[in-house]
PDB file of C-alpha atoms in Angstrom:
ATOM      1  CA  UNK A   1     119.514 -22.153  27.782  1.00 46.00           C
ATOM      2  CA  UNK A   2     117.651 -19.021  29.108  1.00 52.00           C
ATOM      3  CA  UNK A   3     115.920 -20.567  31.776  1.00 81.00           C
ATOM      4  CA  UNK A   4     116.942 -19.435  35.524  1.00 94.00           C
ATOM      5  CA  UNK A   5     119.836 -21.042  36.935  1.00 97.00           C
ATOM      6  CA  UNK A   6     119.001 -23.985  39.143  1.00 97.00           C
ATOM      7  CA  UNK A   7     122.892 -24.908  39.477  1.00 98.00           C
ATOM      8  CA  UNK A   8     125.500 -23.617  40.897  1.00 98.00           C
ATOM      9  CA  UNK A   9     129.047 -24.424  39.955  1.00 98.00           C
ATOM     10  CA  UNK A  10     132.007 -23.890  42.610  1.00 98.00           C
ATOM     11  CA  UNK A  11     135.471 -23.503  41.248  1.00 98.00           C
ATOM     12  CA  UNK A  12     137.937 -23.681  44.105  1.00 98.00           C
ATOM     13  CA  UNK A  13     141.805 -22.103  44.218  1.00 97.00           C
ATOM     14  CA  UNK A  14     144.949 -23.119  44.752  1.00 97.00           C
ATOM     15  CA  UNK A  15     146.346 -24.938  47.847  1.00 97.00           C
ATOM     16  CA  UNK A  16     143.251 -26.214  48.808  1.00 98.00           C
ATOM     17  CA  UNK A  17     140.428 -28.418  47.243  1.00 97.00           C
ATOM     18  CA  UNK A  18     136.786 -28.836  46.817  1.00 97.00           C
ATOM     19  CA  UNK A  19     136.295 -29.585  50.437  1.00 97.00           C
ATOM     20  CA  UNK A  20     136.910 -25.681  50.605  1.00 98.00           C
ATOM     21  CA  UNK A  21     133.529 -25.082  49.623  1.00 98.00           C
ATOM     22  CA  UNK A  22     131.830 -27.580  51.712  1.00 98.00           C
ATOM     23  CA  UNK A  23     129.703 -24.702  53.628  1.00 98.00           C
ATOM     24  CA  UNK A  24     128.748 -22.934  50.648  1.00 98.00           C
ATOM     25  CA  UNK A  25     127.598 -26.404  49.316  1.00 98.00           C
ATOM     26  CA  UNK A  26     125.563 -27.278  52.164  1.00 98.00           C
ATOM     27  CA  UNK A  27     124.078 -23.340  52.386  1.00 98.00           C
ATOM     28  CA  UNK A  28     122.749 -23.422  48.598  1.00 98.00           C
ATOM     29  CA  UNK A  29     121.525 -27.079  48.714  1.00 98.00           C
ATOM     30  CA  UNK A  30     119.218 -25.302  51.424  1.00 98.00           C
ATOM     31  CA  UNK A  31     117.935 -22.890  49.128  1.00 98.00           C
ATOM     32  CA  UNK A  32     117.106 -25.731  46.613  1.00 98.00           C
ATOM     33  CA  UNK A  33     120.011 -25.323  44.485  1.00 98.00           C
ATOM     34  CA  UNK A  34     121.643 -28.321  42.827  1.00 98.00           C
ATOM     35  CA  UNK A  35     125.583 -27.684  43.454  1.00 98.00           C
ATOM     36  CA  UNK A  36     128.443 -28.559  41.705  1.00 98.00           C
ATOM     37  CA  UNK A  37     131.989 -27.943  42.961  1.00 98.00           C
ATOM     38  CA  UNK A  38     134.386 -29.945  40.884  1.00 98.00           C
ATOM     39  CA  UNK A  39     137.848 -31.075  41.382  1.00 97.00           C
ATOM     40  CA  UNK A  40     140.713 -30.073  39.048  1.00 97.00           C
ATOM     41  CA  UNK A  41     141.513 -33.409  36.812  1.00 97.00           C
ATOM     42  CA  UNK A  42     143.048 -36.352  39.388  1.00 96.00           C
ATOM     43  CA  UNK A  43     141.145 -34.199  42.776  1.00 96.00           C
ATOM     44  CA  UNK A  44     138.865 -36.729  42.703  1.00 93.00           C
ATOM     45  CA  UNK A  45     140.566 -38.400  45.932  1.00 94.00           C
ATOM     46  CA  UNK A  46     140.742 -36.234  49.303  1.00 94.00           C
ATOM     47  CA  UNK A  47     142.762 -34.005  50.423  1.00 97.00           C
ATOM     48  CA  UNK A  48     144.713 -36.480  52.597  1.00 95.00           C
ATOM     49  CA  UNK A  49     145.498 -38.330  49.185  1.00 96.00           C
ATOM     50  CA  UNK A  50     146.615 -35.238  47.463  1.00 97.00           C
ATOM     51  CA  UNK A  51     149.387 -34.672  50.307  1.00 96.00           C
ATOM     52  CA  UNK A  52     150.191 -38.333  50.317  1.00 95.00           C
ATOM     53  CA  UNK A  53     150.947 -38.208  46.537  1.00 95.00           C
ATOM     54  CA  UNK A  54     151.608 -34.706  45.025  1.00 96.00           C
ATOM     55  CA  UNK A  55     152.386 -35.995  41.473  1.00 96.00           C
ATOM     56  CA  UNK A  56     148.771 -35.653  40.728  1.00 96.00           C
ATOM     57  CA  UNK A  57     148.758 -31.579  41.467  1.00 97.00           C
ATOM     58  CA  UNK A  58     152.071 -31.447  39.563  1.00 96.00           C
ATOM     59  CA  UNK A  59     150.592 -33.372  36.113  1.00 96.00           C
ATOM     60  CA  UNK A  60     147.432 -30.546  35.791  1.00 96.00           C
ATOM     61  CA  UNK A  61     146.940 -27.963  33.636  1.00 96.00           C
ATOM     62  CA  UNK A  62     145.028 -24.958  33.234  1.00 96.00           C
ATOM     63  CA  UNK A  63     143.550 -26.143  29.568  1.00 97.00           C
ATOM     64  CA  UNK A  64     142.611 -29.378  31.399  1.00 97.00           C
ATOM     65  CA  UNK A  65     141.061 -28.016  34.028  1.00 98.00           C
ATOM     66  CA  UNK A  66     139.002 -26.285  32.189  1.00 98.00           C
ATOM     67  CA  UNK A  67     137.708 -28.480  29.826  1.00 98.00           C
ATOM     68  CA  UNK A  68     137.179 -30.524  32.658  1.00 98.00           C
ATOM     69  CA  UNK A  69     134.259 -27.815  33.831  1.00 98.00           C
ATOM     70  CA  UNK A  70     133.220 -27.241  30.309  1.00 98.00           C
ATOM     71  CA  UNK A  71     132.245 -30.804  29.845  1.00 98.00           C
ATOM     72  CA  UNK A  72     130.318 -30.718  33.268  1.00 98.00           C
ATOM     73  CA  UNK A  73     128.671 -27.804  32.557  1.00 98.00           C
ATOM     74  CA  UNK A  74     127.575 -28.794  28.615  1.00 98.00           C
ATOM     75  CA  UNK A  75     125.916 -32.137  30.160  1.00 98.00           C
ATOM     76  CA  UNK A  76     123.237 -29.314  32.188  1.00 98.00           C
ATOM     77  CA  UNK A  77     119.947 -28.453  30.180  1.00 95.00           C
ATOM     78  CA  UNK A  78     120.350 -24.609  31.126  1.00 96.00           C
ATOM     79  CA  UNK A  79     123.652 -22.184  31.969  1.00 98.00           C
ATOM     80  CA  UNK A  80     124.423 -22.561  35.667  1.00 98.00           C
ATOM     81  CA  UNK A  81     125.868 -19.742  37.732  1.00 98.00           C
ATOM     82  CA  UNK A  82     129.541 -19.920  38.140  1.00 98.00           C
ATOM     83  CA  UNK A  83     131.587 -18.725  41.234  1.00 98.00           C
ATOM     84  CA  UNK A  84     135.245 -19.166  41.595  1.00 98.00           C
ATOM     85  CA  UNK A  85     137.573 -18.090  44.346  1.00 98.00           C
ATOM     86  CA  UNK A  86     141.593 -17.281  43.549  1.00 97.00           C
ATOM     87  CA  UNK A  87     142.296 -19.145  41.020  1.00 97.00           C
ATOM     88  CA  UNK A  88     138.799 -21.165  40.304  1.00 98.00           C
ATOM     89  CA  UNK A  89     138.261 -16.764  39.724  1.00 98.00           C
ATOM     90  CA  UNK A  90     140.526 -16.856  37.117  1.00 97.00           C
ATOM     91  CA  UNK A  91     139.441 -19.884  35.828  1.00 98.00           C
ATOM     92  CA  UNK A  92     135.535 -18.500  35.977  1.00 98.00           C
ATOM     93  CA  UNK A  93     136.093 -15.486  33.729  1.00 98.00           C
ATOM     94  CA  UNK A  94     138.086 -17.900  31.168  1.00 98.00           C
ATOM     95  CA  UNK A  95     134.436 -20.295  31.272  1.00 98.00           C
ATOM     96  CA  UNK A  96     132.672 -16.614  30.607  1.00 98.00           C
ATOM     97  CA  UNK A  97     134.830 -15.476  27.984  1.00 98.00           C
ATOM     98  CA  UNK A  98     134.745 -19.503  26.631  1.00 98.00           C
ATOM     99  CA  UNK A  99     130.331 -18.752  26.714  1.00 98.00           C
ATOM    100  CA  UNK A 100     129.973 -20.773  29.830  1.00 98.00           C
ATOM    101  CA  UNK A 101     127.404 -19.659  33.021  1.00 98.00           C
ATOM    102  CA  UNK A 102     124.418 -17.413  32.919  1.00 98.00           C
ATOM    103  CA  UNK A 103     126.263 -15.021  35.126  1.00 98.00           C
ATOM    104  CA  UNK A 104     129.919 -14.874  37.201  1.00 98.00           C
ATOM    105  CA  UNK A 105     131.510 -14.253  40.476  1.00 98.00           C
ATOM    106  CA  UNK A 106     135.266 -14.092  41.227  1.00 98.00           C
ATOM    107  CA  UNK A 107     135.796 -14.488  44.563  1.00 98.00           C
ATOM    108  CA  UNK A 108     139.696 -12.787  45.366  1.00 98.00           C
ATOM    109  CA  UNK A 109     140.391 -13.416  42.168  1.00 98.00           C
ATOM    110  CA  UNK A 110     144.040 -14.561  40.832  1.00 96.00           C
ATOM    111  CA  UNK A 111     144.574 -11.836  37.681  1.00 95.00           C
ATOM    112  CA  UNK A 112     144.082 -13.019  34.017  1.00 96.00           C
ATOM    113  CA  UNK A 113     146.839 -12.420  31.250  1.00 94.00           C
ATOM    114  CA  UNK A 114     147.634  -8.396  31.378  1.00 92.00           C
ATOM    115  CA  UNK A 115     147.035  -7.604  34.381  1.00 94.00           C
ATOM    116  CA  UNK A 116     150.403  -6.184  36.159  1.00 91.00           C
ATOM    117  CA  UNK A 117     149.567  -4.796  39.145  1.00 92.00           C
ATOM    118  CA  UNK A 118     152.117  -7.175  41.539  1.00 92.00           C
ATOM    119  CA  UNK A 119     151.077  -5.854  44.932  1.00 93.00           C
ATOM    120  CA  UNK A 120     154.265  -6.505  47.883  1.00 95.00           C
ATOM    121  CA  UNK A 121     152.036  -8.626  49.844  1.00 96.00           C
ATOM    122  CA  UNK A 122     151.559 -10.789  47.005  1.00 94.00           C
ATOM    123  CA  UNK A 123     155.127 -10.948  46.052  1.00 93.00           C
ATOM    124  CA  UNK A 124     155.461 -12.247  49.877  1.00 96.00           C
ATOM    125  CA  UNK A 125     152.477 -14.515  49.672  1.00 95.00           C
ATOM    126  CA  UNK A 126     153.429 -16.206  46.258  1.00 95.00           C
ATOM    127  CA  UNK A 127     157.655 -16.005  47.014  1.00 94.00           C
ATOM    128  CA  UNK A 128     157.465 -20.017  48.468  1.00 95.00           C
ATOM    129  CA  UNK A 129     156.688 -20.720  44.661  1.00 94.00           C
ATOM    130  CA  UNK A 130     158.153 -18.285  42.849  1.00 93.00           C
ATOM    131  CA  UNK A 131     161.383 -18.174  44.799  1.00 94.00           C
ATOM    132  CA  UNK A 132     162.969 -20.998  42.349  1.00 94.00           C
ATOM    133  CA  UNK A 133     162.437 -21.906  39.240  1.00 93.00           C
ATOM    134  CA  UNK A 134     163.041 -25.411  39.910  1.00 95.00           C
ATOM    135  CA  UNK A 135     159.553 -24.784  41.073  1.00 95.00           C
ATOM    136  CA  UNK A 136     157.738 -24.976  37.849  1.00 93.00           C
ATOM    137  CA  UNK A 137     158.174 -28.645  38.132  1.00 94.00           C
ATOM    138  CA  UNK A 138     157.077 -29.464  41.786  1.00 95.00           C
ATOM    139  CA  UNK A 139     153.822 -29.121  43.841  1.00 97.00           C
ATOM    140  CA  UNK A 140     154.880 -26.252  46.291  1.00 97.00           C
ATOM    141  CA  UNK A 141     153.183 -26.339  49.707  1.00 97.00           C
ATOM    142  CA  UNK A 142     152.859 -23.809  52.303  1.00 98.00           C
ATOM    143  CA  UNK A 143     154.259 -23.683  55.780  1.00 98.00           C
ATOM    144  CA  UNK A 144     151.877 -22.822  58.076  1.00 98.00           C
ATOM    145  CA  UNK A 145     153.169 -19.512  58.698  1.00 98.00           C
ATOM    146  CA  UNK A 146     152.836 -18.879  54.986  1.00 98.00           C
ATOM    147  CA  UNK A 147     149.828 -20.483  55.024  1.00 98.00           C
ATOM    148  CA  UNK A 148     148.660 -17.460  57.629  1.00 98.00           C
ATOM    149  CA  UNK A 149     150.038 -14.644  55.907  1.00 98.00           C
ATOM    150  CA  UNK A 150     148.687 -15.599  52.175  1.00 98.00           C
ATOM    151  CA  UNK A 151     145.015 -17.027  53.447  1.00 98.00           C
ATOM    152  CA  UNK A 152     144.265 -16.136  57.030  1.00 98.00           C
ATOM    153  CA  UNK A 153     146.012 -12.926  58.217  1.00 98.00           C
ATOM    154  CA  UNK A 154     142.549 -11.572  59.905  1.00 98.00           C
ATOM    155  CA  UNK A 155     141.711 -15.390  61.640  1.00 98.00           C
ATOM    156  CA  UNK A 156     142.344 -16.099  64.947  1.00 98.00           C
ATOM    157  CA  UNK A 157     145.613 -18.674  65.389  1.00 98.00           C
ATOM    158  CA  UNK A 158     142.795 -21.385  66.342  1.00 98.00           C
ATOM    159  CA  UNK A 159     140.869 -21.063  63.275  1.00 98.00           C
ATOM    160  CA  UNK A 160     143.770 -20.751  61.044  1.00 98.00           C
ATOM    161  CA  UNK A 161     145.391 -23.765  62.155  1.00 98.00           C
ATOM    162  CA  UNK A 162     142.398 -25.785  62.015  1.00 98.00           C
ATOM    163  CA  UNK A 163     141.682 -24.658  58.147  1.00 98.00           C
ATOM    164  CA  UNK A 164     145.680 -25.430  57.517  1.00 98.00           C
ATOM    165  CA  UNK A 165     144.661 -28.707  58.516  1.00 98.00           C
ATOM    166  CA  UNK A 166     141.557 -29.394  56.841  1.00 98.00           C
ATOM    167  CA  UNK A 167     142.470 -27.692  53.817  1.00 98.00           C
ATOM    168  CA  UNK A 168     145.699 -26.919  52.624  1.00 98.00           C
ATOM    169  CA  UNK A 169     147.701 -29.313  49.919  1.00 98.00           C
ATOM    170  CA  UNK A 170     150.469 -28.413  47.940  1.00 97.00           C
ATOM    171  CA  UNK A 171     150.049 -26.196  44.556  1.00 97.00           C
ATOM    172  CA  UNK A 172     150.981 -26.338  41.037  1.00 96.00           C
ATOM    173  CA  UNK A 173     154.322 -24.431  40.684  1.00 96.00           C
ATOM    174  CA  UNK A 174     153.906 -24.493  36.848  1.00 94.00           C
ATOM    175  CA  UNK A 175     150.937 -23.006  36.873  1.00 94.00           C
ATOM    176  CA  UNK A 176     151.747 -20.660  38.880  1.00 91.00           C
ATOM    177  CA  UNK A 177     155.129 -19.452  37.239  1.00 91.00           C
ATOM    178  CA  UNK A 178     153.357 -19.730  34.304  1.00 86.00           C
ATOM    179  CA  UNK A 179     150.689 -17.034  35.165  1.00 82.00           C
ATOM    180  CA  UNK A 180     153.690 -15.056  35.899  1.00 77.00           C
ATOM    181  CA  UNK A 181     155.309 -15.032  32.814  1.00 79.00           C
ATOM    182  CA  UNK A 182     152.181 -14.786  30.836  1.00 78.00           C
ATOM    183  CA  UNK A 183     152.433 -10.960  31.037  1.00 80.00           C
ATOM    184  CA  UNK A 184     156.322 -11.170  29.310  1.00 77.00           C
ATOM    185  CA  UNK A 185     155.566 -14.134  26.293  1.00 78.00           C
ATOM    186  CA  UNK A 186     153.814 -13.325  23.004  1.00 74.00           C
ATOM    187  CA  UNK A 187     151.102 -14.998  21.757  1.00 83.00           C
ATOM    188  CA  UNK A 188     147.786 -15.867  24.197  1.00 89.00           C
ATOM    189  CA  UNK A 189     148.646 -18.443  27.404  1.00 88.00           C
ATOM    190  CA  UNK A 190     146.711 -20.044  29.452  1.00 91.00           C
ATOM    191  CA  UNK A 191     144.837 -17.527  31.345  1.00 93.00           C
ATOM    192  CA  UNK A 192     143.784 -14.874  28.523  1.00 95.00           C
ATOM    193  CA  UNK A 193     140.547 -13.987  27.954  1.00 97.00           C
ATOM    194  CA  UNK A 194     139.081 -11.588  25.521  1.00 97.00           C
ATOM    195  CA  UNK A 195     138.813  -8.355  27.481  1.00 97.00           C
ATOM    196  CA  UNK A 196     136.457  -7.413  24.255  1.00 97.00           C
ATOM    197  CA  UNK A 197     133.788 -10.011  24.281  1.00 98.00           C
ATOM    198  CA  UNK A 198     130.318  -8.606  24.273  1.00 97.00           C
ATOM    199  CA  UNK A 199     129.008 -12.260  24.455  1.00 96.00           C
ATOM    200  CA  UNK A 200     130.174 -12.611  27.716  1.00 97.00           C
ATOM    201  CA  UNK A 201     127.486 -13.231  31.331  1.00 98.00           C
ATOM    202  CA  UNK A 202     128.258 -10.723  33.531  1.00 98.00           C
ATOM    203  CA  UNK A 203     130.427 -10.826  36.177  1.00 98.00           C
ATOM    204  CA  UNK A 204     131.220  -9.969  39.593  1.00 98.00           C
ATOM    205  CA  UNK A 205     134.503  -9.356  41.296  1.00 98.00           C
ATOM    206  CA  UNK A 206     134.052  -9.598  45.113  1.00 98.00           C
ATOM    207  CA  UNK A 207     137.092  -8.506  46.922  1.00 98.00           C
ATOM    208  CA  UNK A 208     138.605  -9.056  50.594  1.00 98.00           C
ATOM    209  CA  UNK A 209     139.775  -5.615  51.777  1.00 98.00           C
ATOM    210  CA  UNK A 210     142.696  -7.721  53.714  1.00 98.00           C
ATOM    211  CA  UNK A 211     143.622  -9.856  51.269  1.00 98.00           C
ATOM    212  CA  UNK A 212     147.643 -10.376  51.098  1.00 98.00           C
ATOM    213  CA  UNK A 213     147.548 -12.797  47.852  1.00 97.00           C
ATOM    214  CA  UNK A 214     144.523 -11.323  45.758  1.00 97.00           C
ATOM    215  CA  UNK A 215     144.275  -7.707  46.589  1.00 97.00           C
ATOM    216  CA  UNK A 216     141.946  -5.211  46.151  1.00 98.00           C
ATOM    217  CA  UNK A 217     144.266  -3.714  43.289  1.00 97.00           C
ATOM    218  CA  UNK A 218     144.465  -6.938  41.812  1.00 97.00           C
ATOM    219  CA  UNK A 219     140.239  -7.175  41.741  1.00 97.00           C
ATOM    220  CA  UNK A 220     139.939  -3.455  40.469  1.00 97.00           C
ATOM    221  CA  UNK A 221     142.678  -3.710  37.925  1.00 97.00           C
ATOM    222  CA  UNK A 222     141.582  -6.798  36.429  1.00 97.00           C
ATOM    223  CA  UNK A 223     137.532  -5.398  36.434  1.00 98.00           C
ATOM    224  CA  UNK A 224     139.249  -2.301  34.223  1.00 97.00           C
ATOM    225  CA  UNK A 225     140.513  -4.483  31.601  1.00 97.00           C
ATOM    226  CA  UNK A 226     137.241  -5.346  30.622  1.00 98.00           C
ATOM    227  CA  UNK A 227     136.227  -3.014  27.910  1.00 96.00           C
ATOM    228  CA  UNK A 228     133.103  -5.111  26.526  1.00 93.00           C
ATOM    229  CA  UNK A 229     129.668  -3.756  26.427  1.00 93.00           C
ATOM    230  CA  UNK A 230     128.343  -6.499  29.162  1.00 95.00           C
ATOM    231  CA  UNK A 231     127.797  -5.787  33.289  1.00 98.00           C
ATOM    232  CA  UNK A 232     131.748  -5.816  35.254  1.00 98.00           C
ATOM    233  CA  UNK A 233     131.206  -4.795  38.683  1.00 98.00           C
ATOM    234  CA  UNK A 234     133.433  -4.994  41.858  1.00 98.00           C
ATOM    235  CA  UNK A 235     132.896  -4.962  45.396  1.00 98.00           C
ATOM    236  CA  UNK A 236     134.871  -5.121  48.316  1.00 98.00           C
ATOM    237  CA  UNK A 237     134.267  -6.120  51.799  1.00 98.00           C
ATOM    238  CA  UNK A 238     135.825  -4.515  54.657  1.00 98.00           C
ATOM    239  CA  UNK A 239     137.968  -7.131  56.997  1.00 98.00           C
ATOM    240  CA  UNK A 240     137.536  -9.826  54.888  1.00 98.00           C
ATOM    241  CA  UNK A 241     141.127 -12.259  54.150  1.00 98.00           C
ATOM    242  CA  UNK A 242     141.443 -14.868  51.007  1.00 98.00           C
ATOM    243  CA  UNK A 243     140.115 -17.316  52.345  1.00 98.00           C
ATOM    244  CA  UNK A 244     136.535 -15.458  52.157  1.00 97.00           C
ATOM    245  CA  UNK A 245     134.798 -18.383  51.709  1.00 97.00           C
ATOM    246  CA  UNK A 246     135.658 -19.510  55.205  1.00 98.00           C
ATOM    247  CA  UNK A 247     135.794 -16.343  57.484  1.00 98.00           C
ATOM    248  CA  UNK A 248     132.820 -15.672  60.165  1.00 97.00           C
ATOM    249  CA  UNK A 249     130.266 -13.868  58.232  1.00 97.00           C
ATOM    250  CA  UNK A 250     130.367 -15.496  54.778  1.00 98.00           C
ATOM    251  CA  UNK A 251     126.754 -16.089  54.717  1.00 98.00           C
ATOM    252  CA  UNK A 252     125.961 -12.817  53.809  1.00 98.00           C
ATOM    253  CA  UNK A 253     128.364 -12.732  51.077  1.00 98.00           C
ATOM    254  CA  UNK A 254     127.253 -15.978  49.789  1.00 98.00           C
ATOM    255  CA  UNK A 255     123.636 -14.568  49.718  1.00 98.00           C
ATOM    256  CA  UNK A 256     124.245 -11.384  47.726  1.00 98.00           C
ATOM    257  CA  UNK A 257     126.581 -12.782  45.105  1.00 98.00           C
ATOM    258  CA  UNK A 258     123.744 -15.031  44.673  1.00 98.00           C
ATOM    259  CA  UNK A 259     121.375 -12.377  44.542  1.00 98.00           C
ATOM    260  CA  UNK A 260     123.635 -10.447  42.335  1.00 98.00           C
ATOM    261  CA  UNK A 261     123.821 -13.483  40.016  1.00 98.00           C
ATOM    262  CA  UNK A 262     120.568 -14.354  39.798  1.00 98.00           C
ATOM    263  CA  UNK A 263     119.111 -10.712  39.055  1.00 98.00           C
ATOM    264  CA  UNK A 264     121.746 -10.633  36.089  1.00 97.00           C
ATOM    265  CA  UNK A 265     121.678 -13.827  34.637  1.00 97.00           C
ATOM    266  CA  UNK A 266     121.121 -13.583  31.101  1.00 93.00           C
TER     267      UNK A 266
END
């Protein structure tokens, strides 16, 4: 599978779904791109039916999840390009370290296993979760005040609220604490990847110079760890929140990561 990409696979975050990619879908359709942006296992259903019954965000994992993208992408006849935001970022470099994707992008990416740097904003951003441990068993939510400071701190209050709406559900505490503790058990968890892996596509780490949750220390930290001979880059873009994917003026950054992708697949 050396062929250029003709597909694009979407990995979406936390606290929202699929339908948080819906612009991006429709933009590379135009270019004649075949588009893929999956659900996590049980997303299959809208976001009204996620709200409605939260069970299904509680019962998924990060193995299942991605095995759920591996099989989608094994059923293509050539490597696809792969771009994740928060944690579909984390879950993209996993799919590159697992030999996944012709090439990367991690959009605000959540950190993979050793990376420490625990920025204050994020400790603010992520504290509705990790404020209880009783968490790790319940699909936390955010209020909409939350919802501003973690995903739209540089949107107006209109936009904001009308994304809250349209996108947020609830999020996997487990998950969540788990990534936390990653850093403090032995053995490999969920999100580790192989740092060393000279078989991996490149990758791109595209960071939001406002982001509260993902921050630009969390995107050059987690680009350092990366000691294989293969292409790591980063780049950040002034003014730009989390939720990237959404904020007036994505175009551009949808176009150059695709650009980027597509001059590096291998």
């Amino acid at each position: 599978m050396t062929s250029t990409p003709d597909t694009i696979v979407l990995v979406h975050g936390f606290w929202v779904t699929p339908r948080s990619w819906e612009q991006w879908i429709t933009h590379y359709e135009a270019k004649g791109f075949r588009v893929i942006a999956p659900g996590y296992p049980g997303f299959e259903v809208e976001v009204e039916a996620l709200r409605e019954n939260p069970q299904i965000i509680t019962d998924v994992t990060v193995p299942a999840i991605i095995a759920k993208i591996e099989g989608i992408i094994r059923e293509l006849d050539r490597q696809p390009i792969i771009i994740g935001h928060s944690a579909g970022g984390a879950f993209t470099q996993i799919l590159l370290d697992h030999g996944f994707g012709a090439a990367g992008v991690a959009l605000n990416s959540a950190p993979t296993e050793g990376v420490r740097v625990v920025p204050l904003s994020q400790v603010k951003s992520t504290l509705p979760v990790l404020k209880s441990p009783a968490n790790r068993r319940r699909a936390v939510g955010l209020s909409f005040e939350e919802w501003k400071y973690a995903f739209t701190n540089t949107f107006t209050e209109e936009e904001s609220r009308a994304l809250y709406e349209r996108y947020h559900i609830p999020a996997n505490g487990g998950i969540l604490w788990g990534s936390v503790l990653a850093n403090f058990q032995p053995g490999h968890q969920d999100t580790w990847v192989d740092y060393h892996n000279d078989n991996r596509a490149p990758l791109l780490f595209v960071s939001g110079s406002e982001d509260h949750i993902m921050p630009p220390a969390i995107q050059r930290s987690n680009a350092k760890h990366y000691k294989s001979n293969t292409v790591t880059e980063v780049e950040e873009y002034q003014g730009y929140a989390h939720l990237l994917p959404a904020q007036k003026g994505w175009e551009e950054i949808a176009d150059h990561v695709l650009d980027w992708a597509l001059s590096h697949a291998r």
